[in-house]
Coordinates of C-alpha atoms and ligand atoms in Angstrom, one line a residue:
M15 CA -159.0 35.0 29.9
P16 CA -159.1 35.7 33.7
W17 CA -156.9 33.6 35.8
V18 CA -159.7 31.6 37.1
V19 CA -160.9 30.6 33.8
R20 CA -157.3 29.8 32.7
D21 CA -157.0 27.5 35.8
V22 CA -160.2 25.7 34.9
V23 CA -158.9 25.3 31.1
H24 CA -155.6 24.1 32.5
D25 CA -157.2 21.4 34.7
L26 CA -159.7 20.3 32.0
N27 CA -156.9 19.9 29.4
K28 CA -154.9 17.8 31.9
S29 CA -157.9 15.4 32.5
V30 CA -158.7 15.3 28.7
G31 CA -155.0 14.3 27.9
R32 CA -155.2 11.6 30.5
R33 CA -158.5 10.3 29.2
W34 CA -157.4 10.4 25.5
Q35 CA -154.3 8.3 26.7
G36 CA -156.6 5.8 28.3
L37 CA -158.5 5.5 25.2
D38 CA -155.7 5.3 22.6
R39 CA -152.1 5.8 23.1
L40 CA -151.5 7.4 19.7
L41 CA -153.6 10.2 20.6
P42 CA -151.8 13.4 21.9
G43 CA -150.8 13.1 25.6
R44 CA -151.8 16.8 26.1
A45 CA -154.9 18.7 25.0
D46 CA -154.9 22.4 24.6
L47 CA -157.9 24.7 24.0
P48 CA -157.3 27.4 21.2
E49 CA -158.9 30.7 21.0
G50 CA -162.3 30.7 19.5
C51 CA -164.6 33.2 18.0
A52 CA -166.0 34.1 21.6
A53 CA -165.7 32.8 25.1
P54 CA -165.8 29.0 25.3
L55 CA -169.2 27.3 25.4
V56 CA -169.5 25.7 28.9
A57 CA -171.2 22.3 29.8
A58 CA -172.2 22.3 33.4
G59 CA -170.9 19.5 35.6
A60 CA -171.1 18.4 39.3
N61 CA -169.8 20.7 42.1
G62 CA -169.6 23.8 39.8
R63 CA -166.8 22.3 37.8
P64 CA -167.5 22.3 34.0
A65 CA -168.1 18.8 32.5
G66 CA -166.6 20.2 29.3
L67 CA -165.7 23.3 27.2
G68 CA -166.2 23.9 23.4
V69 CA -164.6 26.5 21.4
C70 CA -165.9 27.6 18.0
R71 CA -163.6 28.5 15.2
H72 CA -164.5 30.2 11.9
Q73 CA -162.3 29.7 8.9
F74 CA -162.9 31.4 5.5
V75 CA -160.9 29.4 3.0
P76 CA -159.7 31.4 0.1
A77 CA -160.7 30.3 -3.4
G78 CA -157.2 30.2 -4.7
T79 CA -156.0 27.4 -2.3
L80 CA -156.2 23.8 -2.4
N81 CA -157.8 23.7 1.0
Q82 CA -160.9 24.7 -0.8
T83 CA -160.7 21.3 -2.6
W84 CA -160.4 19.4 0.7
G85 CA -163.5 21.0 2.3
S86 CA -166.1 23.7 2.3
A87 CA -165.3 27.4 1.7
S88 CA -166.5 28.4 5.1
Q89 CA -165.7 26.0 7.9
F90 CA -167.0 26.3 11.5
S91 CA -165.2 23.8 13.8
L92 CA -166.2 23.1 17.4
I93 CA -163.1 22.0 19.5
L94 CA -164.3 20.0 22.4
R95 CA -162.6 19.2 25.8
L96 CA -164.8 16.8 27.9
R97 CA -163.8 15.6 31.2
E98 CA -165.9 12.4 31.9
P99 CA -165.5 9.0 30.4
D100 CA -169.3 9.1 29.2
T101 CA -169.3 12.3 27.1
S102 CA -172.9 11.9 25.8
A103 CA -174.7 14.4 28.0
A104 CA -172.0 17.2 28.0
L105 CA -171.6 16.7 24.4
D106 CA -175.1 17.0 23.6
D107 CA -175.3 20.1 25.7
L108 CA -172.4 21.8 24.0
L109 CA -173.6 20.9 20.3
G110 CA -177.0 22.4 21.4
Q111 CA -175.4 25.7 22.4
W112 CA -173.3 25.7 19.2
R113 CA -176.4 25.1 17.0
D114 CA -177.9 28.2 18.6
H115 CA -174.7 30.1 17.9
L116 CA -174.6 29.1 14.3
A117 CA -178.2 29.7 13.7
G118 CA -177.4 33.4 14.4
L119 CA -174.7 33.7 11.8
P120 CA -175.9 34.6 8.3
E121 CA -172.4 33.2 7.1
A122 CA -173.3 29.8 8.2
G123 CA -176.3 29.5 6.0
P124 CA -175.0 29.2 2.5
V125 CA -174.5 25.7 0.8
D126 CA -170.7 25.9 0.7
T127 CA -170.4 25.9 4.5
A128 CA -169.8 23.1 7.0
A129 CA -170.0 22.6 11.0
M130 CA -167.2 20.3 11.7
V131 CA -166.1 18.1 14.7
T132 CA -162.9 16.1 14.8
W133 CA -163.6 13.3 17.4
P134 CA -161.3 10.5 18.7
A135 CA -162.2 7.5 16.9
R136 CA -162.4 5.2 19.9
D137 CA -164.4 7.6 21.9
V138 CA -167.6 5.8 21.1
S139 CA -169.6 7.5 23.9
G140 CA -170.1 10.5 21.8
V141 CA -171.4 8.9 18.6
N142 CA -175.0 8.9 19.3
A143 CA -175.0 12.6 20.3
L144 CA -173.2 13.6 17.1
L145 CA -175.8 11.6 15.1
R146 CA -178.8 13.1 16.8
R147 CA -177.6 16.5 16.0
G148 CA -177.6 15.5 12.3
M149 CA -173.9 15.2 11.9
Q150 CA -172.3 12.6 9.6
A151 CA -169.0 10.9 10.1
M152 CA -167.3 11.6 6.7
T153 CA -163.4 11.1 7.0
V154 CA -161.1 9.3 9.1
I155 CA -157.5 10.3 10.1
A156 CA -155.8 6.9 10.2
V157 CA -152.5 6.3 11.8
R158 CA -149.5 3.7 11.3
P159 CA -146.9 3.7 14.2
A160 CA -143.4 2.4 13.2
E161 CA -142.2 1.3 16.6
H162 CA -139.1 -0.3 15.1
A163 CA -138.2 3.0 13.3
A164 CA -138.6 4.8 16.6
A165 CA -136.0 2.5 18.3
A166 CA -133.7 3.0 15.2
G167 CA -133.1 6.6 16.1
P168 CA -133.2 9.8 14.0
A169 CA -133.4 10.1 10.2
R170 CA -130.2 9.4 8.3
P171 CA -129.3 12.5 6.2
G172 CA -126.7 10.5 4.6
E173 CA -128.8 7.8 3.2
P174 CA -127.3 6.6 0.0
A175 CA -129.3 7.9 -3.2
S176 CA -129.3 4.4 -4.6
A177 CA -131.4 3.1 -1.7
Q178 CA -134.2 5.6 -2.8
V179 CA -134.2 5.0 -6.5
V180 CA -135.5 1.7 -7.7
A181 CA -136.8 -1.5 -6.4
E182 CA -138.4 -4.4 -8.2
S183 CA -141.4 -5.9 -6.4
S184 CA -142.6 -9.3 -6.7
A185 CA -145.6 -8.2 -8.6
G186 CA -143.3 -7.4 -11.7
L187 CA -143.2 -3.8 -10.9
V188 CA -140.4 -1.2 -10.8
I189 CA -140.8 1.2 -8.1
R190 CA -138.9 4.4 -8.2
E191 CA -138.8 7.9 -6.9
A192 CA -140.7 10.4 -9.0
G193 CA -139.1 13.5 -10.4
L194 CA -139.9 16.7 -12.5
G195 CA -140.1 14.7 -15.6
D196 CA -143.2 12.9 -14.1
L197 CA -145.1 16.1 -13.5
D198 CA -148.0 15.1 -16.0
V199 CA -148.5 11.6 -14.7
V200 CA -148.1 12.6 -11.1
T201 CA -150.7 15.4 -11.5
E202 CA -153.1 13.0 -13.4
F203 CA -152.9 10.5 -10.3
E204 CA -153.3 13.4 -7.8
M205 CA -156.5 14.4 -9.8
G206 CA -157.6 10.8 -10.0
V207 CA -157.7 10.5 -6.2
I208 CA -159.6 14.0 -5.9
R209 CA -162.2 12.8 -8.5
Y210 CA -162.6 9.5 -6.7
D211 CA -163.0 11.2 -3.2
A212 CA -165.3 13.9 -4.7
Q213 CA -168.0 11.0 -5.0
F214 CA -168.2 10.8 -1.2
G215 CA -168.0 14.6 -0.5
A216 CA -164.5 14.3 1.0
A217 CA -163.2 16.5 -2.0
I218 CA -165.0 19.3 -3.8
I219 CA -163.7 19.9 -7.3
R220 CA -163.2 23.8 -7.7
P221 CA -162.6 25.6 -11.1
A222 CA -159.0 26.2 -9.9
T223 CA -158.4 22.7 -8.5
E224 CA -156.3 21.2 -11.4
A225 CA -154.1 24.2 -11.8
L226 CA -153.5 24.2 -8.1
V227 CA -152.6 20.5 -8.0
R228 CA -150.3 20.9 -10.8
A229 CA -148.4 23.7 -9.2
E230 CA -148.2 22.1 -5.9
T231 CA -146.9 18.8 -7.5
Q232 CA -144.3 20.8 -9.5
A233 CA -143.1 22.2 -6.3
A234 CA -143.0 19.0 -4.5
L235 CA -141.3 17.2 -7.3
A236 CA -138.6 19.9 -7.7
T237 CA -137.2 19.2 -4.2
R238 CA -134.8 16.3 -3.5
P239 CA -135.7 13.8 -2.1
A240 CA -139.2 14.3 -3.6
W241 CA -141.0 11.9 -1.2
A242 CA -143.2 10.6 -4.1
W243 CA -142.9 7.2 -5.7
L244 CA -144.3 5.7 -8.8
A245 CA -144.9 2.1 -9.6
E246 CA -144.3 1.2 -13.3
R247 CA -145.3 -1.9 -15.2
D248 CA -143.5 -2.3 -18.6
G249 CA -142.4 1.2 -18.2
R250 CA -145.8 2.7 -17.8
P251 CA -146.8 4.4 -14.5
V252 CA -149.6 2.6 -12.8
G253 CA -149.5 3.8 -9.2
L254 CA -148.5 6.7 -7.0
V255 CA -147.7 7.3 -3.2
H256 CA -147.0 10.9 -2.3
V257 CA -145.8 11.7 1.2
Q258 CA -145.5 15.1 2.9
P259 CA -142.0 15.2 4.6
P260 CA -141.8 15.9 8.5
E261 CA -141.2 19.7 7.8
R262 CA -144.5 19.9 5.7
S263 CA -146.5 17.7 8.1
G264 CA -146.6 20.1 10.9
W265 CA -150.2 21.2 10.3
I266 CA -151.5 17.7 11.5
A267 CA -148.6 16.4 13.5
S268 CA -150.1 17.6 16.7
M269 CA -153.0 15.1 16.2
T270 CA -150.9 12.2 17.3
R271 CA -148.0 11.5 19.8
P272 CA -144.9 13.5 19.8
G273 CA -142.1 12.4 17.4
V274 CA -141.2 12.4 13.5
T275 CA -144.4 12.4 11.8
V276 CA -145.2 12.5 8.1
Y277 CA -148.6 12.7 6.3
L278 CA -149.3 10.5 3.3
Q279 CA -151.3 12.6 1.0
T280 CA -152.0 10.5 -2.0
M281 CA -152.3 6.9 -2.8
F282 CA -153.6 6.0 -6.2
V283 CA -153.7 3.0 -8.6
R284 CA -155.0 3.1 -12.1
P285 CA -158.4 1.5 -12.2
G286 CA -157.5 -1.3 -14.5
E287 CA -154.6 -2.3 -12.3
R288 CA -156.3 -2.4 -9.0
G289 CA -156.6 -5.6 -6.9
S290 CA -153.3 -7.0 -8.3
G291 CA -150.9 -5.9 -5.6
V292 CA -149.7 -2.7 -7.0
G293 CA -150.9 -0.6 -4.0
A294 CA -149.4 -3.1 -1.5
A295 CA -146.1 -3.1 -3.4
L296 CA -145.8 0.6 -3.4
V297 CA -146.8 1.0 0.2
R298 CA -144.4 -1.7 1.4
H299 CA -141.5 0.1 -0.5
V300 CA -142.5 3.4 1.0
H301 CA -142.7 2.2 4.4
G302 CA -139.2 0.8 4.1
V303 CA -137.9 4.2 3.0
L304 CA -139.9 6.0 5.9
D305 CA -138.6 3.7 8.4
A306 CA -134.9 4.1 7.2
R307 CA -135.6 7.9 7.5
G308 CA -136.6 7.8 10.9
V309 CA -140.3 8.4 10.5
Q310 CA -142.2 7.2 13.7
T311 CA -145.8 7.9 12.8
T312 CA -147.5 8.2 9.6
L313 CA -151.0 9.9 9.3
L314 CA -153.4 9.9 6.3
H315 CA -157.0 10.8 5.6
Y316 CA -159.6 8.5 3.9
A317 CA -163.2 9.1 3.3
L318 CA -165.3 6.8 5.3
M319 CA -167.6 6.0 2.3
N320 CA -164.8 5.0 0.1
P321 CA -165.1 1.3 -0.3
L322 CA -161.6 0.9 -1.4
S323 CA -159.6 2.7 1.1
A324 CA -160.6 1.5 4.6
P325 CA -159.8 -2.2 3.9
F326 CA -156.8 -1.4 2.0
W327 CA -155.3 0.8 4.7
N328 CA -156.2 -1.7 7.3
R329 CA -154.2 -4.4 5.5
M330 CA -151.3 -1.9 5.2
G331 CA -151.1 -1.5 9.0
Y332 CA -153.2 1.6 9.5
R333 CA -156.2 2.0 11.9
P334 CA -158.6 5.0 12.7
L335 CA -157.3 7.7 15.1
W336 CA -159.9 10.5 14.5
T337 CA -163.2 10.8 12.9
G338 CA -164.3 13.9 10.9
W339 CA -167.8 14.7 11.6
E340 CA -169.7 17.3 9.4
V341 CA -173.0 18.8 8.7
R342 CA -173.5 20.9 5.5
P343 CA -174.5 23.8 5.5
A344 CA -173.3 24.6 8.9
A345 CA -176.5 26.2 10.1
S346 CA -178.3 22.8 9.5
L347 CA -177.0 21.5 12.7
R348 CA -179.9 20.3 14.7
Ligands
COA406 C1 -156.9 2.0 -2.5 C2 -156.0 1.4 -3.8 C3 -154.9 2.4 -3.8 C4 -155.5 0.0 -3.4 O1 -154.7 -0.3 -4.4 P1 -154.6 -1.8 -5.1 O2 -153.4 -2.0 -6.0 O3 -155.9 -2.2 -5.7 O4 -154.4 -2.6 -3.8 P2 -153.8 -4.2 -3.7 O5 -154.2 -4.9 -4.8 O6 -152.2 -4.0 -3.6 O7 -154.2 -4.7 -2.4 C5 -153.5 -4.8 -1.1 C6 -154.2 -5.5 -0.1 O8 -155.4 -4.8 0.3 C7 -156.7 -5.7 0.0 N1 -157.6 -4.8 -0.6 C8 -157.4 -3.8 -1.6 N2 -158.6 -3.3 -1.9 C9 -159.5 -3.9 -1.1 C10 -161.0 -4.0 -1.1 N3 -161.6 -3.0 -1.7 N4 -161.5 -4.7 -0.2 C11 -160.8 -5.6 0.5 N5 -159.6 -5.8 0.5 C12 -158.8 -4.9 -0.3 C13 -156.1 -6.8 -0.9 O9 -156.8 -7.8 -0.8 C14 -154.8 -7.0 -0.5 O10 -154.7 -7.7 0.5 P3 -153.6 -9.1 0.6 O11 -152.3 -8.5 0.8 O12 -154.1 -9.9 1.7 O13 -153.8 -9.7 -0.6 C15 -156.8 1.5 -5.0 O14 -158.0 0.8 -5.0 C16 -157.1 2.8 -5.6 O15 -156.4 3.6 -6.2 N6 -158.4 3.3 -5.2 C17 -158.9 4.7 -5.8 C18 -158.2 5.8 -5.1 C19 -158.2 5.7 -3.6 O16 -159.2 5.3 -3.0 N7 -157.1 6.0 -3.0 C20 -157.0 6.0 -1.5 C21 -157.6 7.1 -0.8 S1 -157.3 7.3 0.8

């Protein structure tokens, strides 16, 4: 990029970072603008200063990866940086330019493609522009800050093993860390969430999904600590929480403030056991462990149309941070 453009981008990123902080202090304090498939799309603003920039990124997700279970095979994402508090006009302008770009791409036409925008949940000024262009809000990235954990300082590597192993909850459950011997049931519960979320388009079951989930679960359970916990009633597993440790959560950590961040990848309670406190007992136990390990921020995804997850996560101290908007196929953006 020529230096003049770099200067504009730098200035815009700074304004956007400040604006995000005004909207929600758990958004990142600094924005950046990644490289896109071409030069950024520009929304004209006053005094020759752009009101915003948009960068289009193309991602072709390989068939043999779990990422294809969590989204379309070809993903076209627009990364937006908008300066003004009222984003509607600049956003509409950039979405219109992006539609024209996607309409010229034969690879954006097939069914298994999506045009995607990840938008700050509290930036409500953009919602109508996204809807007018035919986009649908599909997923939420929710956040739980652990202020007391931040004050407690860094993780304790010497945490005694006994503190991680077994807890009795008031709901008559035993909660314990999962290990390799639990591979079958953890895989079953991981697939349970995927099957449930597939009903809302948030997951797409592929021929390789189950084998990939099993392989990933095996690798996760083989490490110590495993960061996965089971709730058992009368010796029978009834629920699972699985967290990606900080070193495996880097792919999403930049979506929030700096600090020790983990991603809660799975929460599942057997259908017949739901609504009786299993999920809450598991999550409370896991929060205690995360806080003791110095985790400052926990992120997770839920499908907006999942009728069980939003109220549950809200009760557990989570709230929306980003909203994932999509239109499928990508070229159907209006
Ligand atoms: C979401 C899920 C894990 C919740 O587990 P659960 O054991 O049913 O939840 P609990 O009984 O412990 O409920 C905990 C609290 O959330 C509330 N809650 C749970 N589900 C709720 C719902 N659908 N509507 C309103 N409140 C709900 C409970 O009332 C309870 O609140 P309380 O503490 O004031 O009594 C479970 O429904 C599930 O496995 N769903 C399918 C998979 C899924 O959606 N996973 C999450 C994907 S992000």
